[in-house]
mmCIF file of C-alpha atoms in Angstrom:
data_model
loop_
_atom_site.group_PDB
_atom_site.id
_atom_site.type_symbol
_atom_site.label_atom_id
_atom_site.label_comp_id
_atom_site.label_asym_id
_atom_site.label_seq_id
_atom_site.Cartn_x
_atom_site.Cartn_y
_atom_site.Cartn_z
ATOM 1 C CA UNK A 1 49.828 82.832 93.433
ATOM 2 C CA UNK A 2 51.168 85.849 95.828
ATOM 3 C CA UNK A 3 49.975 89.269 95.416
ATOM 4 C CA UNK A 4 53.188 90.383 93.769
ATOM 5 C CA UNK A 5 53.709 87.615 90.964
ATOM 6 C CA UNK A 6 49.752 88.424 90.051
ATOM 7 C CA UNK A 7 50.334 92.515 89.622
ATOM 8 C CA UNK A 8 53.417 90.328 87.748
ATOM 9 C CA UNK A 9 51.494 88.588 85.363
ATOM 10 C CA UNK A 10 48.748 90.670 85.072
ATOM 11 C CA UNK A 11 51.222 93.281 83.716
ATOM 12 C CA UNK A 12 52.627 91.239 81.336
ATOM 13 C CA UNK A 13 49.598 89.937 79.981
ATOM 14 C CA UNK A 14 49.122 93.653 79.639
ATOM 15 C CA UNK A 15 52.220 94.108 77.360
ATOM 16 C CA UNK A 16 52.479 91.792 75.284
ATOM 17 C CA UNK A 17 47.878 93.361 74.070
ATOM 18 C CA UNK A 18 50.274 95.996 73.356
ATOM 19 C CA UNK A 19 52.256 94.239 71.607
ATOM 20 C CA UNK A 20 49.450 93.892 69.476
ATOM 21 C CA UNK A 21 48.053 96.035 66.048
ATOM 22 C CA UNK A 22 45.407 96.408 64.145
ATOM 23 C CA UNK A 23 46.138 96.232 61.148
ATOM 24 C CA UNK A 24 43.288 98.351 58.669
ATOM 25 C CA UNK A 25 42.174 96.974 55.041
ATOM 26 C CA UNK A 26 44.295 98.345 52.865
ATOM 27 C CA UNK A 27 47.884 98.784 54.770
ATOM 28 C CA UNK A 28 50.911 96.969 54.385
ATOM 29 C CA UNK A 29 52.429 96.477 58.444
ATOM 30 C CA UNK A 30 56.207 96.328 57.727
ATOM 31 C CA UNK A 31 58.206 94.249 60.655
ATOM 32 C CA UNK A 32 61.956 94.713 61.536
ATOM 33 C CA UNK A 33 64.284 92.392 60.470
ATOM 34 C CA UNK A 34 67.565 90.954 62.771
ATOM 35 C CA UNK A 35 69.794 92.497 60.174
ATOM 36 C CA UNK A 36 68.775 95.965 60.778
ATOM 37 C CA UNK A 37 65.656 95.561 57.431
ATOM 38 C CA UNK A 38 62.771 95.896 57.755
ATOM 39 C CA UNK A 39 60.260 92.809 56.047
ATOM 40 C CA UNK A 40 56.528 92.591 55.028
ATOM 41 C CA UNK A 41 54.007 90.508 57.240
ATOM 42 C CA UNK A 42 51.909 88.287 55.088
ATOM 43 C CA UNK A 43 49.569 86.575 57.332
ATOM 44 C CA UNK A 44 47.543 87.504 60.373
ATOM 45 C CA UNK A 45 43.675 87.176 62.697
ATOM 46 C CA UNK A 46 41.469 88.476 59.565
ATOM 47 C CA UNK A 47 39.058 90.273 62.012
ATOM 48 C CA UNK A 48 35.701 90.344 59.519
ATOM 49 C CA UNK A 49 35.071 90.999 56.095
ATOM 50 C CA UNK A 50 36.716 94.772 56.011
ATOM 51 C CA UNK A 51 39.837 93.032 55.289
ATOM 52 C CA UNK A 52 40.964 94.415 59.101
ATOM 53 C CA UNK A 53 43.896 91.542 60.840
ATOM 54 C CA UNK A 54 45.589 91.758 63.512
ATOM 55 C CA UNK A 55 49.682 91.302 63.653
ATOM 56 C CA UNK A 56 52.297 90.507 66.676
ATOM 57 C CA UNK A 57 55.305 93.082 66.696
ATOM 58 C CA UNK A 58 58.309 92.303 67.994
ATOM 59 C CA UNK A 59 57.984 91.305 71.906
ATOM 60 C CA UNK A 60 60.873 92.837 72.789
ATOM 61 C CA UNK A 61 60.961 96.313 73.942
ATOM 62 C CA UNK A 62 64.187 97.173 72.243
ATOM 63 C CA UNK A 63 63.115 95.691 68.910
ATOM 64 C CA UNK A 64 61.005 99.049 66.359
ATOM 65 C CA UNK A 65 57.468 97.866 66.322
ATOM 66 C CA UNK A 66 55.608 97.593 63.275
ATOM 67 C CA UNK A 67 54.557 100.162 60.130
ATOM 68 C CA UNK A 68 51.730 100.699 58.789
ATOM 69 C CA UNK A 69 51.598 102.187 55.628
ATOM 70 C CA UNK A 70 48.088 102.636 53.436
ATOM 71 C CA UNK A 71 48.782 100.147 49.714
ATOM 72 C CA UNK A 72 47.222 103.364 47.576
ATOM 73 C CA UNK A 73 47.738 106.262 50.039
ATOM 74 C CA UNK A 74 44.974 109.154 49.487
ATOM 75 C CA UNK A 75 45.668 111.800 47.480
ATOM 76 C CA UNK A 76 47.760 109.518 45.357
ATOM 77 C CA UNK A 77 46.121 109.559 42.316
ATOM 78 C CA UNK A 78 46.604 112.603 40.761
ATOM 79 C CA UNK A 79 50.670 114.155 40.139
ATOM 80 C CA UNK A 80 51.215 115.459 42.831
ATOM 81 C CA UNK A 81 50.484 112.749 45.340
ATOM 82 C CA UNK A 82 51.911 110.680 42.639
ATOM 83 C CA UNK A 83 54.892 112.550 43.138
ATOM 84 C CA UNK A 84 55.321 112.410 47.007
ATOM 85 C CA UNK A 85 53.481 109.126 47.435
ATOM 86 C CA UNK A 86 56.566 107.606 45.134
ATOM 87 C CA UNK A 87 59.863 109.736 46.934
ATOM 88 C CA UNK A 88 61.969 107.562 48.541
ATOM 89 C CA UNK A 89 64.491 110.523 49.870
ATOM 90 C CA UNK A 90 61.077 111.851 51.687
ATOM 91 C CA UNK A 91 60.860 107.700 52.740
ATOM 92 C CA UNK A 92 64.065 107.811 53.880
ATOM 93 C CA UNK A 93 64.461 110.920 55.855
ATOM 94 C CA UNK A 94 61.172 110.703 57.510
ATOM 95 C CA UNK A 95 62.196 107.526 59.317
ATOM 96 C CA UNK A 96 65.713 108.783 59.948
ATOM 97 C CA UNK A 97 63.628 112.176 61.502
ATOM 98 C CA UNK A 98 61.372 109.027 63.617
ATOM 99 C CA UNK A 99 63.882 106.804 64.444
ATOM 100 C CA UNK A 100 66.460 109.905 65.865
ATOM 101 C CA UNK A 101 62.015 111.365 68.033
ATOM 102 C CA UNK A 102 61.470 108.672 69.307
ATOM 103 C CA UNK A 103 65.290 107.412 70.115
ATOM 104 C CA UNK A 104 64.193 108.140 74.466
ATOM 105 C CA UNK A 105 61.206 106.905 74.169
ATOM 106 C CA UNK A 106 62.311 104.164 73.537
ATOM 107 C CA UNK A 107 65.486 103.863 76.199
ATOM 108 C CA UNK A 108 62.369 104.935 78.140
ATOM 109 C CA UNK A 109 59.893 101.990 77.752
ATOM 110 C CA UNK A 110 63.218 99.147 77.731
ATOM 111 C CA UNK A 111 64.023 101.143 81.224
ATOM 112 C CA UNK A 112 60.531 100.293 83.012
ATOM 113 C CA UNK A 113 60.263 96.990 80.440
ATOM 114 C CA UNK A 114 63.779 96.007 82.511
ATOM 115 C CA UNK A 115 62.809 97.181 86.186
ATOM 116 C CA UNK A 116 59.386 96.133 86.170
ATOM 117 C CA UNK A 117 59.745 92.465 84.922
ATOM 118 C CA UNK A 118 63.714 92.354 86.844
ATOM 119 C CA UNK A 119 65.093 94.262 88.709
ATOM 120 C CA UNK A 120 62.128 95.060 90.979
ATOM 121 C CA UNK A 121 60.955 91.366 91.485
ATOM 122 C CA UNK A 122 64.321 90.724 92.123
ATOM 123 C CA UNK A 123 64.057 93.927 95.076
ATOM 124 C CA UNK A 124 60.734 92.114 95.857
ATOM 125 C CA UNK A 125 62.642 88.526 95.951
ATOM 126 C CA UNK A 126 65.407 89.900 98.998
ATOM 127 C CA UNK A 127 63.977 92.683 100.445
ATOM 128 C CA UNK A 128 60.304 91.599 100.740
ATOM 129 C CA UNK A 129 57.136 92.851 99.297
ATOM 130 C CA UNK A 130 56.188 95.364 102.995
ATOM 131 C CA UNK A 131 59.718 96.698 102.193
ATOM 132 C CA UNK A 132 58.972 97.211 98.598
ATOM 133 C CA UNK A 133 56.170 97.594 97.767
ATOM 134 C CA UNK A 134 56.271 101.869 98.520
ATOM 135 C CA UNK A 135 59.006 101.712 95.267
ATOM 136 C CA UNK A 136 57.454 99.772 93.411
ATOM 137 C CA UNK A 137 53.722 101.438 93.429
ATOM 138 C CA UNK A 138 56.092 104.554 93.571
ATOM 139 C CA UNK A 139 58.104 103.672 90.310
ATOM 140 C CA UNK A 140 54.558 103.127 87.591
ATOM 141 C CA UNK A 141 53.970 107.322 88.087
ATOM 142 C CA UNK A 142 57.406 107.651 87.517
ATOM 143 C CA UNK A 143 57.821 105.949 85.004
ATOM 144 C CA UNK A 144 54.730 107.078 82.765
ATOM 145 C CA UNK A 145 55.859 110.924 83.394
ATOM 146 C CA UNK A 146 58.588 111.090 81.895
ATOM 147 C CA UNK A 147 57.697 108.021 79.077
ATOM 148 C CA UNK A 148 54.663 110.980 79.144
ATOM 149 C CA UNK A 149 57.034 113.634 78.128
ATOM 150 C CA UNK A 150 59.587 111.942 75.333
ATOM 151 C CA UNK A 151 56.798 110.912 73.778
ATOM 152 C CA UNK A 152 55.025 114.971 73.699
ATOM 153 C CA UNK A 153 58.488 116.050 72.209
ATOM 154 C CA UNK A 154 59.103 112.693 69.365
ATOM 155 C CA UNK A 155 55.273 113.381 68.205
ATOM 156 C CA UNK A 156 55.669 116.893 67.384
ATOM 157 C CA UNK A 157 58.591 116.448 65.660
ATOM 158 C CA UNK A 158 57.439 113.570 63.524
ATOM 159 C CA UNK A 159 54.357 115.281 62.909
ATOM 160 C CA UNK A 160 56.189 118.994 62.204
ATOM 161 C CA UNK A 161 54.585 120.992 65.945
ATOM 162 C CA UNK A 162 51.538 118.665 66.364
ATOM 163 C CA UNK A 163 49.620 117.883 70.099
ATOM 164 C CA UNK A 164 49.884 114.194 70.406
ATOM 165 C CA UNK A 165 46.094 112.576 71.775
ATOM 166 C CA UNK A 166 45.625 113.519 75.026
ATOM 167 C CA UNK A 167 43.987 110.352 74.791
ATOM 168 C CA UNK A 168 47.633 108.360 74.506
ATOM 169 C CA UNK A 169 49.109 110.145 76.579
ATOM 170 C CA UNK A 170 47.313 109.659 79.518
ATOM 171 C CA UNK A 171 47.010 105.599 78.832
ATOM 172 C CA UNK A 172 50.988 105.815 78.445
ATOM 173 C CA UNK A 173 51.182 106.731 82.047
ATOM 174 C CA UNK A 174 48.371 105.322 84.442
ATOM 175 C CA UNK A 175 48.953 102.054 82.103
ATOM 176 C CA UNK A 176 53.255 100.243 82.532
ATOM 177 C CA UNK A 177 52.935 98.086 79.525
ATOM 178 C CA UNK A 178 51.575 100.614 76.963
ATOM 179 C CA UNK A 179 54.651 103.287 78.305
ATOM 180 C CA UNK A 180 57.333 100.140 77.869
ATOM 181 C CA UNK A 181 55.924 100.559 73.878
ATOM 182 C CA UNK A 182 55.456 104.285 73.979
ATOM 183 C CA UNK A 183 57.084 103.971 70.701
ATOM 184 C CA UNK A 184 55.014 101.997 69.072
ATOM 185 C CA UNK A 185 52.303 104.403 68.162
ATOM 186 C CA UNK A 186 54.365 106.901 66.995
ATOM 187 C CA UNK A 187 55.846 105.342 64.735
ATOM 188 C CA UNK A 188 52.962 103.809 63.124
ATOM 189 C CA UNK A 189 51.886 106.250 61.395
ATOM 190 C CA UNK A 190 55.301 107.987 59.459
ATOM 191 C CA UNK A 191 54.589 107.364 56.200
ATOM 192 C CA UNK A 192 51.105 106.993 56.395
ATOM 193 C CA UNK A 193 51.526 109.495 52.924
ATOM 194 C CA UNK A 194 53.829 107.223 51.652
ATOM 195 C CA UNK A 195 52.918 103.876 48.718
ATOM 196 C CA UNK A 196 53.500 101.082 50.962
ATOM 197 C CA UNK A 197 55.478 99.717 46.826
ATOM 198 C CA UNK A 198 57.100 102.419 47.505
ATOM 199 C CA UNK A 199 58.606 102.411 51.177
ATOM 200 C CA UNK A 200 59.338 99.118 51.026
ATOM 201 C CA UNK A 201 62.038 99.794 47.672
ATOM 202 C CA UNK A 202 63.349 101.781 50.918
ATOM 203 C CA UNK A 203 63.660 99.643 53.993
ATOM 204 C CA UNK A 204 63.679 96.490 52.916
ATOM 205 C CA UNK A 205 66.647 94.263 51.013
ATOM 206 C CA UNK A 206 67.026 93.551 47.610
ATOM 207 C CA UNK A 207 65.334 90.080 47.702
ATOM 208 C CA UNK A 208 62.396 91.481 50.163
ATOM 209 C CA UNK A 209 60.955 93.997 48.010
ATOM 210 C CA UNK A 210 61.812 92.547 44.161
ATOM 211 C CA UNK A 211 59.019 89.833 45.894
ATOM 212 C CA UNK A 212 56.858 92.500 47.532
ATOM 213 C CA UNK A 213 57.138 94.613 44.124
ATOM 214 C CA UNK A 214 55.703 90.644 41.760
ATOM 215 C CA UNK A 215 53.177 91.197 44.296
ATOM 216 C CA UNK A 216 53.092 94.213 43.888
ATOM 217 C CA UNK A 217 53.204 94.063 39.557
ATOM 218 C CA UNK A 218 50.980 90.987 39.346
ATOM 219 C CA UNK A 219 47.921 92.891 41.830
ATOM 220 C CA UNK A 220 47.280 96.058 39.149
ATOM 221 C CA UNK A 221 47.400 93.611 36.707
ATOM 222 C CA UNK A 222 44.343 92.171 38.338
ATOM 223 C CA UNK A 223 42.667 96.193 38.240
ATOM 224 C CA UNK A 224 43.934 96.778 34.884
ATOM 225 C CA UNK A 225 42.622 93.645 33.748
ATOM 226 C CA UNK A 226 39.383 92.712 35.792
ATOM 227 C CA UNK A 227 36.564 92.150 32.144
ATOM 228 C CA UNK A 228 36.733 89.804 29.978
ATOM 229 C CA UNK A 229 35.903 92.127 26.515
ATOM 230 C CA UNK A 230 38.685 94.872 27.918
ATOM 231 C CA UNK A 231 41.477 94.433 25.107
ATOM 232 C CA UNK A 232 44.382 92.701 26.410
ATOM 233 C CA UNK A 233 47.682 95.489 26.267
ATOM 234 C CA UNK A 234 45.131 97.679 27.437
ATOM 235 C CA UNK A 235 46.235 100.706 29.810
ATOM 236 C CA UNK A 236 43.972 100.750 32.629
ATOM 237 C CA UNK A 237 40.736 102.490 32.131
ATOM 238 C CA UNK A 238 40.184 104.896 34.563
ATOM 239 C CA UNK A 239 42.545 107.699 34.429
ATOM 240 C CA UNK A 240 43.682 107.519 38.644
ATOM 241 C CA UNK A 241 44.723 103.763 38.029
ATOM 242 C CA UNK A 242 46.315 105.201 34.793
ATOM 243 C CA UNK A 243 48.063 107.505 37.429
ATOM 244 C CA UNK A 244 49.231 104.890 39.654
ATOM 245 C CA UNK A 245 50.098 102.230 37.611
ATOM 246 C CA UNK A 246 52.265 104.735 36.003
ATOM 247 C CA UNK A 247 54.437 105.867 39.730
ATOM 248 C CA UNK A 248 54.222 102.148 40.268
ATOM 249 C CA UNK A 249 56.174 100.423 36.446
ATOM 250 C CA UNK A 250 58.455 103.685 37.069
ATOM 251 C CA UNK A 251 59.187 102.794 40.462
ATOM 252 C CA UNK A 252 59.769 99.604 39.560
ATOM 253 C CA UNK A 253 62.200 99.538 36.406
ATOM 254 C CA UNK A 254 64.423 102.306 38.574
ATOM 255 C CA UNK A 255 64.921 100.092 40.855
ATOM 256 C CA UNK A 256 65.198 96.355 39.934
ATOM 257 C CA UNK A 257 67.163 95.487 37.085
ATOM 258 C CA UNK A 258 65.868 92.759 35.041
ATOM 259 C CA UNK A 259 62.248 93.869 36.174
ATOM 260 C CA UNK A 260 60.007 93.358 32.720
ATOM 261 C CA UNK A 261 60.213 89.775 33.359
ATOM 262 C CA UNK A 262 57.352 89.940 36.373
ATOM 263 C CA UNK A 263 54.963 90.144 33.379
ATOM 264 C CA UNK A 264 56.680 87.253 31.156
ATOM 265 C CA UNK A 265 55.282 84.222 31.522
ATOM 266 C CA UNK A 266 55.768 81.556 34.173
ATOM 267 C CA UNK A 267 57.491 78.517 33.975
ATOM 268 C CA UNK A 268 54.381 75.722 32.246
ATOM 269 C CA UNK A 269 53.960 73.528 34.754
ATOM 270 C CA UNK A 270 51.992 71.908 32.900
ATOM 271 C CA UNK A 271 53.050 70.896 29.422
ATOM 272 C CA UNK A 272 48.959 70.765 28.653
ATOM 273 C CA UNK A 273 48.887 74.512 29.311
ATOM 274 C CA UNK A 274 48.108 76.418 26.720
ATOM 275 C CA UNK A 275 46.992 79.563 29.272
ATOM 276 C CA UNK A 276 47.952 81.684 31.794
ATOM 277 C CA UNK A 277 45.899 84.602 35.384
ATOM 278 C CA UNK A 278 49.153 87.216 34.810
ATOM 279 C CA UNK A 279 47.477 88.334 38.568
ATOM 280 C CA UNK A 280 47.829 84.679 40.227
ATOM 281 C CA UNK A 281 50.155 82.790 37.779
ATOM 282 C CA UNK A 282 46.821 79.733 37.816
ATOM 283 C CA UNK A 283 47.363 77.636 34.082
ATOM 284 C CA UNK A 284 44.597 76.546 32.203
ATOM 285 C CA UNK A 285 44.241 74.147 29.637
ATOM 286 C CA UNK A 286 41.443 76.198 27.347
ATOM 287 C CA UNK A 287 43.137 79.324 25.396
ATOM 288 C CA UNK A 288 40.998 82.183 25.850
ATOM 289 C CA UNK A 289 38.570 83.007 28.743
ATOM 290 C CA UNK A 290 39.173 84.398 32.510
ATOM 291 C CA UNK A 291 40.363 83.729 36.047
ATOM 292 C CA UNK A 292 37.404 83.798 37.859
ATOM 293 C CA UNK A 293 39.029 83.597 41.155
ATOM 294 C CA UNK A 294 40.710 86.993 40.440
ATOM 295 C CA UNK A 295 38.002 88.499 39.940
ATOM 296 C CA UNK A 296 37.805 87.575 35.956
ATOM 297 C CA UNK A 297 41.222 89.325 34.711
ATOM 298 C CA UNK A 298 41.720 87.984 30.953
ATOM 299 C CA UNK A 299 43.856 85.600 30.784
ATOM 300 C CA UNK A 300 47.095 85.385 28.621
ATOM 301 C CA UNK A 301 48.348 83.076 26.027
ATOM 302 C CA UNK A 302 51.971 80.671 26.450
ATOM 303 C CA UNK A 303 54.123 81.013 23.640
ATOM 304 C CA UNK A 304 53.418 78.123 20.764
#
C-alpha cells in the first residue's frame, strides 16, 4: 500500500472511531432521522455492568450526531427542577440556539471531509504525491485552526459564555477526524438538564414519541410497584419518585390523546392467563403474585 493510501486509510479509521459515542448508564441517546425528526436509539454494544453502551452515530458529516439526554436529570425530583426538566418551550429554544451556533462548525467539518477524502486524493492522482504532499499537509492544520475558532464561539453561545475545554480544542486541532466531527461533541450535552421524555415529545415524531412514552410509563410503574406488599394503585412511597411520576403523567396526558391506554390491560394472548405484569406485559396463569423479571412488580388481574 502506498503512503498516500495508508494515510487515507488511517484517517478513515479514526473518522469511524469518532462516529462512535459512549452512552452512559441512565442516559437516552437520540439520533436524527432522514425525515428531519429524531428517534430514540435502542441497542448498542454494552460495556461492563454500569449500563454503558457504544452507539454508532450517522457517518455522513453533514448529519447531526447523537444527542445524549438523562432519563432522569439531576434535580428533577423536586418541583423547581421538574418544571425545568419538562419545559418543552425551553427545550425547543435550546435546540434552535444550538443548531445556529453549531452550523459554521458543521460546514467546516463537511469542507474538511470533502477535501481530505475527495479533492486531495484527486490532486494526488493527477499531480503525484511528490508534488501534492506539501499542500495536503498544510491543509490539515489550517482546517484544524478554522474548526477550533468556530468551535470556541459555538461552545460559548451554547453554554452561556463558558470556555470550551482545552483538551477538546487540542484534539480538534491535531486530529483531522476529530475536526470533521467537531459538531458532535458540542451537541451531545445541550439538553443534559432535561428529561428524556420531554425531549422526545419535542424532537420525535408522534408515533416514535408515543412508543417511548409507553415505555416510560411502564418503567415508572415498575419503580412505583416494586414491592408485593405495596397496595395496588398507591403512589410511589418516595417523595422524589412521586414528583417525577406526576410530571411524567402530566406531560403524557397533555401531549398524547388517549394516553390512558398505557395503563390499561393489554389484549390477552393466552386464554388461560389470569394476570399480567403492568411493566413488561408478561402474562401469568395465577391471579396474584409478582413479576420477578421486573424486580417484584405486583401483578394485575385481567378483568373477568
